[in-house]
Structure formats: structure tokens, C-alpha cells
């Protein structure tokens, strides 16, 4: 693995585990057994490293989405793969990471948030269209409305005034949202597949 990739991988791991504020360039250097100077020669400052990590994560996420879509037998199977992946990510990433990103790098956060929402809305619309064609989702769905409803539900998940983390398990809420929402838009054939996946 190239030096640059090693730094990105270690930095991402530490940011996820401890949050961005709590990780220094020195921490990353020590973990990799290299000098701080080497890290600064590769990335001029922490902000540049954070942005590179985020861009790298975005590329990896896009590839993962494409892979899951192409490898899944049907749209419902793909949705449940994403649910499992999302649950894993929630359990692995310290929520402080997102708070730090929003507070310390607001322009980067805004760009990533805007791009992510647009991609997810587009993916939801594609899934709904595919599910209707496959006969697993009801054909009376308004795709634009249903996509937006799903994403507004997802935004509730990170609203700690509604679901404080010390009281609720967020991965459990996420799974409940996905399962209930998908069942609600499914035909009887779709519900049979959901029940089979959940067995």
C-alpha cells in the first residue's frame, strides 16, 4: 500500500473511532510508525487530510452502491443489504465524527450533505421504479413523494431531540424504519420476500 493510502486509511479509522477533533496528525504518525513530518509532507494540514478522507469515502461508497445493485437478485434484497451495511456503519462510527465534521468543517459538511442527499433521493427513485417493474412495490406509488418521505424519516434518526442516543439504540431504529417502510410500499409478493429475508 502506498504511503498516501496508508495515511488516509489510518486517519479515517481514527476519525471514525474518536471523532475528528480528538485525533492529531501526531496520533496518526505514531500509529503508522512514521514521523509527523512525513504526514505533513503528504498532506499540508489536517483540513486537507480530512477532506481527502471524505472524498475517498464517497468514492468507496459509490462503488459499493453499484456493486450491491448489480449483485442483488431483486430490489428488496438490495434494500436489506444496505440496511445491514448501514447498521454495521452505525455501530462502527462514533457519532462525534459527524458532529465534528459539521462544526469544524462546515463548508465540507454542507457539500457532502447536499451531494449525499441528492444521490440517495436518486437511488430511492431508481429502486422504487425497479421495484414497481419487478412487481414487488405497489404501482400506485408517487415516486417523488415516497422518496422524500423516506429521506425525511431518515433525518429523524439523527435528531437527538426525538431519539436521544442515551435512550435509544439508533441501529435498531434504523432497522425498524427500513422494514416498516418497505413493507408499507410492497405488494403481497414483496412482503413474502421481506418475510423470507427476515426469517
Coordinates of N, CA and C in Angstrom, one line a residue:
X1 N 0.8 -1.2 0.0 CA 0.0 0.0 0.0 C 0.9 1.3 0.0
X2 N 0.5 2.2 -0.8 CA 1.3 3.4 -0.9 C 1.2 4.3 0.4
X3 N 2.2 5.1 0.6 CA 2.2 5.9 1.8 C 0.9 6.7 2.0
X4 N 0.5 7.4 0.9 CA -0.6 8.3 0.9 C -1.9 7.5 1.3
X5 N -2.0 6.3 0.8 CA -3.2 5.4 1.1 C -3.2 4.9 2.5
X6 N -2.0 4.6 3.0 CA -1.8 4.2 4.4 C -2.3 5.3 5.4
X7 N -1.9 6.5 5.1 CA -2.2 7.7 5.9 C -3.7 7.9 5.9
X8 N -4.3 7.8 4.7 CA -5.8 8.0 4.6 C -6.5 7.0 5.3
X9 N -6.1 5.7 5.2 CA -6.8 4.6 5.9 C -6.7 4.7 7.4
X10 N -5.5 5.0 7.9 CA -5.4 5.2 9.4 C -6.1 6.4 9.9
X11 N -6.0 7.5 9.2 CA -6.7 8.7 9.6 C -8.3 8.4 9.7
X12 N -8.8 7.8 8.6 CA -10.2 7.5 8.6 C -10.6 6.7 9.7
X13 N -9.8 5.6 10.0 CA -10.1 4.7 11.1 C -10.2 5.5 12.5
X14 N -9.2 6.3 12.7 CA -9.1 7.1 13.9 C -10.2 8.1 14.0
X15 N -10.5 8.8 12.9 CA -11.6 9.8 12.9 C -12.9 9.1 13.3
X16 N -13.2 8.0 12.7 CA -14.4 7.2 13.0 C -14.5 6.8 14.4
X17 N -13.3 6.4 15.0 CA -13.3 5.9 16.3 C -13.4 6.9 17.4
X18 N -12.7 8.0 17.2 CA -12.5 9.1 18.2 C -13.2 10.4 17.9
X19 N -13.6 10.6 16.7 CA -14.0 11.9 16.2 C -12.8 12.6 15.6
X20 N -13.1 13.7 14.9 CA -12.0 14.5 14.2 C -11.2 15.3 15.2
X21 N -11.9 16.0 16.0 CA -11.2 16.9 17.0 C -10.2 16.2 17.8
X22 N -10.5 15.0 18.3 CA -9.7 14.3 19.2 C -8.5 13.6 18.6
X23 N -8.3 13.7 17.3 CA -7.2 13.0 16.6 C -6.3 14.0 16.0
X24 N -5.0 13.9 16.3 CA -4.0 14.9 15.8 C -3.2 14.2 14.7
X25 N -2.5 15.0 14.0 CA -1.6 14.5 12.9 C -0.5 13.6 13.6
X26 N -0.1 14.0 14.8 CA 0.9 13.2 15.5 C 0.4 11.8 15.9
X27 N -0.9 11.8 16.3 CA -1.5 10.5 16.6 C -1.5 9.5 15.4
X28 N -1.8 10.1 14.2 CA -1.8 9.3 13.0 C -0.4 8.8 12.7
X29 N 0.6 9.7 12.8 CA 2.0 9.4 12.5 C 2.5 8.3 13.5
X30 N 2.2 8.4 14.8 CA 2.7 7.4 15.7 C 2.1 6.1 15.4
X31 N 0.8 6.0 15.1 CA 0.1 4.7 14.8 C 0.7 4.1 13.6
X32 N 1.2 4.9 12.6 CA 1.8 4.3 11.4 C 3.3 4.1 11.5
X33 N 3.9 4.5 12.7 CA 5.3 4.3 12.9 C 6.2 5.2 12.0
X34 N 5.7 6.4 11.8 CA 6.4 7.4 10.9 C 6.5 8.7 11.6
X35 N 7.3 9.6 11.1 CA 7.4 10.9 11.7 C 6.2 11.8 11.3
X36 N 5.9 12.8 12.1 CA 4.9 13.8 11.8 C 5.2 14.5 10.6
X37 N 6.5 14.8 10.4 CA 6.9 15.5 9.2 C 6.5 14.7 7.9
X38 N 6.6 13.4 7.9 CA 6.2 12.6 6.7 C 4.8 12.8 6.4
X39 N 3.9 12.8 7.5 CA 2.5 13.0 7.3 C 2.3 14.4 6.7
X40 N 2.9 15.5 7.2 CA 2.8 16.8 6.7 C 3.3 17.0 5.3
X41 N 4.3 16.2 4.9 CA 4.8 16.3 3.6 C 3.8 15.7 2.6
X42 N 3.0 14.8 3.1 CA 2.0 14.2 2.2 C 0.7 15.0 2.2
X43 N 0.3 15.5 3.4 CA -0.9 16.4 3.5 C -0.5 17.6 4.2
X44 N -0.7 18.8 3.6 CA -0.2 20.0 4.2 C -0.8 20.4 5.5
X45 N -2.0 19.9 5.8 CA -2.6 20.2 7.1 C -3.8 19.2 7.4
X46 N -4.3 19.3 8.6 CA -5.3 18.3 9.0 C -6.6 18.5 8.1
X47 N -6.9 19.7 7.8 CA -8.1 20.0 7.0 C -8.0 19.3 5.6
X48 N -6.8 19.4 5.0 CA -6.6 18.7 3.7 C -6.8 17.2 3.8
X49 N -6.3 16.7 4.9 CA -6.4 15.2 5.2 C -7.8 14.8 5.4
X50 N -8.6 15.6 6.2 CA -10.0 15.3 6.4 C -10.8 15.3 5.1
X51 N -10.5 16.3 4.3 CA -11.3 16.4 3.0 C -10.9 15.2 2.1
X52 N -9.6 14.8 2.1 CA -9.2 13.7 1.3 C -9.9 12.4 1.8
X53 N -9.9 12.2 3.1 CA -10.6 11.0 3.7 C -12.1 11.0 3.3
X54 N -12.7 12.2 3.3 CA -14.2 12.2 3.0 C -14.4 11.9 1.5
X55 N -13.5 12.5 0.7 CA -13.6 12.2 -0.8 C -13.4 10.8 -1.1
X56 N -12.4 10.2 -0.4 CA -12.1 8.7 -0.6 C -13.3 7.9 -0.1
X57 N -13.9 8.3 1.0 CA -15.1 7.5 1.5 C -16.3 7.6 0.5
X58 N -16.4 8.8 -0.1 CA -17.5 9.0 -1.1 C -17.3 8.1 -2.3
X59 N -16.1 8.0 -2.8 CA -15.8 7.1 -4.0 C -16.1 5.7 -3.6
X60 N -15.6 5.2 -2.4 CA -15.8 3.9 -2.0 C -17.3 3.5 -1.8
X61 N -18.0 4.5 -1.3 CA -19.5 4.3 -1.1 C -20.2 4.2 -2.4
X62 N -19.8 5.0 -3.4 CA -20.4 4.9 -4.8 C -20.2 3.6 -5.4
X63 N -19.0 3.1 -5.2 CA -18.6 1.8 -5.8 C -19.4 0.6 -5.1
X64 N -19.6 0.8 -3.8 CA -20.3 -0.2 -3.0 C -21.8 -0.3 -3.4
X65 N -22.4 0.9 -3.6 CA -23.7 1.0 -4.1 C -23.9 0.3 -5.4
X66 N -23.0 0.6 -6.4 CA -23.1 0.0 -7.7 C -22.9 -1.5 -7.6
X67 N -22.0 -2.0 -6.7 CA -21.8 -3.4 -6.6 C -23.1 -4.1 -6.0
X68 N -23.6 -3.5 -4.9 CA -24.8 -4.1 -4.3 C -26.0 -4.2 -5.3
X69 N -26.2 -3.1 -6.0 CA -27.3 -3.1 -7.0 C -27.1 -4.2 -8.1
X70 N -25.9 -4.3 -8.6 CA -25.6 -5.3 -9.7 C -25.7 -6.7 -9.2
X71 N -25.3 -7.0 -7.9 CA -25.2 -8.3 -7.4 C -26.5 -8.8 -6.7
X72 N -27.5 -7.9 -6.4 CA -28.7 -8.4 -5.7 C -29.7 -9.0 -6.7
X73 N -30.4 -10.0 -6.2 CA -31.4 -10.7 -7.1 C -32.6 -9.8 -7.4
X74 N -32.9 -8.9 -6.5 CA -34.1 -8.0 -6.7 C -33.9 -6.8 -5.8
X75 N -34.8 -5.8 -6.0 CA -34.7 -4.5 -5.3 C -34.8 -4.7 -3.8
X76 N -35.6 -5.6 -3.4 CA -35.9 -5.8 -1.9 C -34.6 -6.3 -1.3
X77 N -34.0 -7.3 -1.9 CA -32.7 -7.9 -1.4 C -31.7 -6.8 -1.3
X78 N -31.6 -5.9 -2.3 CA -30.6 -4.8 -2.3 C -30.9 -3.9 -1.1
X79 N -32.1 -3.5 -0.9 CA -32.5 -2.7 0.3 C -32.1 -3.3 1.6
X80 N -32.2 -4.6 1.8 CA -31.9 -5.2 3.0 C -30.4 -5.4 3.2
X81 N -29.6 -5.5 2.0 CA -28.2 -5.5 2.1 C -27.7 -4.1 2.6
X82 N -28.3 -3.0 2.1 CA -28.0 -1.7 2.5 C -28.3 -1.5 4.0
X83 N -29.4 -2.1 4.4 CA -29.8 -2.0 5.8 C -28.8 -2.6 6.7
X84 N -28.3 -3.8 6.4 CA -27.3 -4.4 7.2 C -26.0 -3.6 7.2
X85 N -25.6 -3.1 6.0 CA -24.4 -2.3 5.9 C -24.5 -1.0 6.7
X86 N -25.7 -0.4 6.6 CA -25.9 0.8 7.4 C -25.9 0.6 8.9
X87 N -26.4 -0.6 9.3 CA -26.4 -0.9 10.8 C -24.9 -1.1 11.2
X88 N -24.1 -1.8 10.4 CA -22.7 -2.0 10.7 C -22.0 -0.7 10.9
X89 N -22.3 0.2 9.9 CA -21.6 1.5 10.0 C -22.0 2.3 11.2
X90 N -23.3 2.3 11.6 CA -23.7 3.0 12.8 C -23.1 2.5 14.0
X91 N -22.8 1.2 14.1 CA -22.2 0.6 15.3 C -20.7 0.8 15.3
X92 N -20.1 1.1 14.1 CA -18.7 1.3 14.0 C -18.2 2.7 14.1
X93 N -19.1 3.7 13.7 CA -18.7 5.1 13.6 C -19.2 5.9 14.9
X94 N -18.3 6.5 15.6 CA -18.6 7.3 16.7 C -19.4 8.5 16.2
X95 N -20.6 8.8 16.7 CA -21.4 9.9 16.3 C -20.7 11.3 16.4
X96 N -19.7 11.4 17.2 CA -18.9 12.6 17.4 C -18.3 13.0 16.0
X97 N -17.9 11.9 15.2 CA -17.3 12.2 13.9 C -18.2 13.1 13.1
X98 N -19.5 12.9 13.0 CA -20.4 13.7 12.2 C -20.6 15.1 12.8
X99 N -20.6 15.1 14.1 CA -20.8 16.4 14.8 C -19.5 17.3 14.6
X100 N -18.4 16.7 14.7 CA -17.1 17.4 14.4 C -17.0 17.9 13.0
X101 N -17.4 17.0 12.1 CA -17.4 17.4 10.6 C -18.2 18.6 10.4
X102 N -19.4 18.6 10.9 CA -20.4 19.7 10.8 C -19.9 21.0 11.4
X103 N -19.3 20.9 12.6 CA -18.9 22.1 13.4 C -17.5 22.6 12.9
X104 N -16.6 21.7 12.6 CA -15.2 22.2 12.3 C -15.0 22.5 10.8
X105 N -15.7 21.8 10.0 CA -15.6 21.9 8.5 C -16.9 22.1 7.9
X106 N -17.6 23.3 8.2 CA -19.0 23.5 7.7 C -19.2 23.4 6.2
X107 N -18.2 24.0 5.5 CA -18.4 24.0 4.0 C -18.3 22.6 3.4
X108 N -17.3 21.8 4.0 CA -17.2 20.4 3.5 C -18.4 19.6 3.9
X109 N -18.9 19.8 5.1 CA -20.1 19.2 5.6 C -21.3 19.5 4.7
X110 N -21.5 20.8 4.4 CA -22.6 21.2 3.5 C -22.5 20.5 2.1
X111 N -21.3 20.5 1.6 CA -21.2 19.9 0.2 C -21.5 18.4 0.3
X112 N -20.9 17.7 1.3 CA -21.1 16.3 1.4 C -22.6 16.0 1.7
X113 N -23.2 16.7 2.6 CA -24.6 16.5 2.9 C -25.5 16.7 1.7
X114 N -25.2 17.8 1.0 CA -26.1 18.1 -0.2 C -25.9 17.0 -1.3
X115 N -24.7 16.6 -1.5 CA -24.4 15.6 -2.5 C -25.0 14.2 -2.1
X116 N -24.8 13.9 -0.8 CA -25.3 12.6 -0.3 C -26.8 12.5 -0.4
X117 N -27.5 13.6 -0.1 CA -29.0 13.6 -0.1 C -29.5 13.5 -1.6
X118 N -28.8 14.2 -2.5 CA -29.2 14.1 -3.9 C -29.0 12.7 -4.4
X119 N -27.9 12.1 -4.1 CA -27.6 10.7 -4.5 C -28.6 9.7 -4.0
X120 N -28.9 9.9 -2.7 CA -29.9 9.0 -2.0 C -31.3 9.1 -2.6
X121 N -31.7 10.3 -2.9 CA -33.0 10.5 -3.5 C -33.1 9.9 -4.8
X122 N -32.0 10.1 -5.6 CA -31.9 9.5 -6.9 C -32.0 7.9 -6.9
X123 N -31.2 7.4 -5.9 CA -31.2 5.9 -5.7 C -32.6 5.4 -5.3
X124 N -33.2 6.1 -4.4 CA -34.5 5.7 -3.9 C -35.5 5.7 -5.1
X125 N -35.5 6.7 -5.9 CA -36.4 6.8 -7.1 C -36.1 5.6 -8.0
X126 N -34.8 5.3 -8.3 CA -34.5 4.2 -9.1 C -35.0 2.9 -8.5
X127 N -34.8 2.7 -7.2 CA -35.3 1.5 -6.5 C -36.8 1.3 -6.6
X128 N -37.5 2.5 -6.4 CA -39.0 2.4 -6.5 C -39.4 2.0 -7.9
X129 N -38.8 2.6 -8.9 CA -39.2 2.3 -10.3 C -38.9 0.8 -10.6
X130 N -37.8 0.3 -10.1 CA -37.4 -1.0 -10.3 C -38.3 -2.0 -9.6
X131 N -38.6 -1.6 -8.3 CA -39.5 -2.5 -7.5 C -40.9 -2.6 -8.1
X132 N -41.4 -1.5 -8.7 CA -42.7 -1.5 -9.3 C -42.7 -2.4 -10.6
X133 N -41.6 -2.3 -11.4 CA -41.5 -3.1 -12.6 C -41.3 -4.6 -12.2
X134 N -40.7 -4.9 -11.1 CA -40.5 -6.3 -10.7 C -41.7 -6.8 -10.0
X135 N -42.7 -6.0 -9.7 CA -43.9 -6.4 -9.1 C -43.9 -6.6 -7.6
X136 N -42.8 -6.0 -7.0 CA -42.6 -6.1 -5.6 C -43.1 -4.8 -4.8
X137 N -43.2 -3.7 -5.5 CA -43.8 -2.5 -4.9 C -45.1 -2.1 -5.6
X138 N -46.0 -1.5 -4.9 CA -47.3 -1.1 -5.4 C -47.1 -0.2 -6.6
X139 N -48.0 -0.3 -7.6 CA -47.8 0.5 -8.8 C -48.6 1.9 -8.6
X140 N -49.2 2.1 -7.5 CA -49.9 3.4 -7.3 C -49.0 4.4 -6.5
X141 N -47.8 4.0 -6.3 CA -46.9 4.9 -5.5 C -46.5 6.2 -6.3
X142 N -46.5 7.3 -5.6 CA -45.9 8.5 -6.2 C -44.5 8.5 -5.9
X143 N -43.6 8.3 -6.8 CA -42.2 8.0 -6.6 C -41.5 9.2 -5.9
X144 N -41.8 10.4 -6.4 CA -41.2 11.6 -5.8 C -41.6 11.8 -4.3
X145 N -42.9 11.6 -4.0 CA -43.4 11.8 -2.6 C -42.8 10.7 -1.7
X146 N -42.8 9.5 -2.2 CA -42.4 8.3 -1.4 C -40.9 8.5 -1.1
X147 N -40.1 8.9 -2.1 CA -38.6 9.1 -1.9 C -38.4 10.1 -0.8
X148 N -39.1 11.2 -0.9 CA -38.9 12.3 0.1 C -39.4 11.9 1.5
X149 N -40.5 11.2 1.5 CA -40.9 10.7 2.8 C -39.9 9.8 3.5
X150 N -39.3 8.9 2.7 CA -38.3 8.0 3.2 C -37.1 8.8 3.8
X151 N -36.7 9.8 3.1 CA -35.5 10.6 3.5 C -35.8 11.5 4.7
X152 N -37.0 12.0 4.8 CA -37.4 12.7 6.0 C -37.4 11.8 7.2
X153 N -37.9 10.6 7.0 CA -37.8 9.6 8.1 C -36.4 9.4 8.6
X154 N -35.5 9.3 7.6 CA -34.1 9.0 7.9 C -33.5 10.2 8.7
X155 N -33.9 11.4 8.4 CA -33.4 12.6 9.1 C -33.8 12.6 10.5
X156 N -35.0 12.0 10.8 CA -35.4 11.9 12.2 C -34.4 11.0 13.1
X157 N -33.8 10.1 12.4 CA -32.9 9.2 13.1 C -31.7 9.9 13.8
X158 N -31.2 11.0 13.1 CA -30.1 11.7 13.7 C -30.5 12.9 14.5
X159 N -31.9 13.1 14.7 CA -32.4 14.2 15.5 C -32.4 13.7 17.0
X160 N -31.5 14.2 17.8 CA -31.4 13.7 19.1 C -32.4 14.2 20.1
X161 N -33.2 15.2 19.6 CA -34.3 15.7 20.4 C -35.5 14.7 20.4
X162 N -35.5 13.9 19.3 CA -36.5 12.9 19.2 C -36.0 11.5 19.7
X163 N -34.8 11.2 19.2 CA -34.2 9.9 19.6 C -32.9 10.1 20.3
X164 N -32.8 10.5 21.5 CA -31.5 10.7 22.2 C -30.8 9.4 22.3
X165 N -29.4 9.5 22.1 CA -28.6 8.3 22.0 C -28.5 7.5 23.3
X166 N -28.7 8.2 24.4 CA -28.6 7.6 25.7 C -29.9 6.8 26.0
X167 N -30.9 7.0 25.2 CA -32.2 6.3 25.5 C -32.5 5.3 24.4
X168 N -32.0 5.5 23.2 CA -32.4 4.6 22.0 C -31.2 4.1 21.3
X169 N -31.4 2.8 20.8 CA -30.4 2.2 20.0 C -30.6 2.6 18.6
X170 N -29.8 3.4 18.0 CA -30.0 4.0 16.7 C -30.0 3.0 15.5
X171 N -29.2 1.9 15.7 CA -29.3 0.9 14.6 C -30.6 0.1 14.7
X172 N -31.2 0.0 15.8 CA -32.5 -0.6 16.0 C -33.6 0.2 15.4
X173 N -33.5 1.5 15.6 CA -34.5 2.5 15.0 C -34.3 2.4 13.5
X174 N -33.1 2.4 13.0 CA -32.8 2.4 11.5 C -33.5 1.1 10.9
X175 N -33.3 0.0 11.5 CA -33.8 -1.3 11.0 C -35.3 -1.2 11.0
X176 N -35.9 -0.7 12.1 CA -37.4 -0.6 12.2 C -37.9 0.3 11.0
X177 N -37.2 1.4 10.8 CA -37.7 2.3 9.7 C -37.7 1.6 8.4
X178 N -36.5 0.9 8.1 CA -36.4 0.3 6.8 C -37.5 -0.8 6.6
X179 N -37.6 -1.7 7.6 CA -38.5 -2.8 7.5 C -39.9 -2.3 7.3
X180 N -40.4 -1.4 8.2 CA -41.8 -1.0 8.2 C -42.1 -0.2 6.9
X181 N -41.1 0.7 6.5 CA -41.4 1.5 5.3 C -41.5 0.6 4.1
X182 N -40.5 -0.4 4.0 CA -40.5 -1.3 2.8 C -41.8 -2.1 2.8
X183 N -42.2 -2.6 3.9 CA -43.4 -3.4 3.9 C -44.6 -2.6 3.5
X184 N -44.6 -1.3 3.9 CA -45.8 -0.4 3.6 C -45.9 -0.2 2.1
X185 N -44.8 -0.2 1.4 CA -44.9 0.1 -0.1 C -44.9 -1.2 -0.9
X186 N -44.9 -2.3 -0.3 CA -44.7 -3.6 -1.0 C -46.1 -4.2 -1.4
X187 N -46.1 -5.0 -2.5 CA -47.2 -5.9 -2.8 C -47.1 -7.1 -2.0
X188 N -48.1 -8.0 -2.1 CA -48.0 -9.3 -1.4 C -46.8 -10.1 -1.7
X189 N -46.4 -10.0 -3.0 CA -45.1 -10.7 -3.4 C -43.9 -10.1 -2.7
X190 N -43.9 -8.8 -2.6 CA -42.8 -8.1 -2.0 C -42.7 -8.5 -0.5
X191 N -43.9 -8.5 0.1 CA -43.9 -8.8 1.6 C -43.5 -10.3 1.8
X192 N -43.8 -11.2 0.9 CA -43.3 -12.6 1.0 C -41.7 -12.6 1.0
X193 N -41.1 -11.8 0.1 CA -39.7 -11.8 0.1 C -39.1 -11.2 1.3
X194 N -39.7 -10.1 1.8 CA -39.3 -9.5 3.1 C -39.3 -10.5 4.2
X195 N -40.4 -11.2 4.4 CA -40.6 -12.2 5.4 C -39.5 -13.3 5.3
X196 N -39.2 -13.7 4.1 CA -38.2 -14.7 3.9 C -36.9 -14.2 4.3
X197 N -36.5 -13.0 3.9 CA -35.2 -12.4 4.3 C -35.1 -12.3 5.8
X198 N -36.2 -12.0 6.5 CA -36.2 -11.7 7.9 C -36.3 -13.0 8.8
X199 N -36.5 -14.1 8.1 CA -36.6 -15.4 8.8 C -35.4 -15.7 9.6

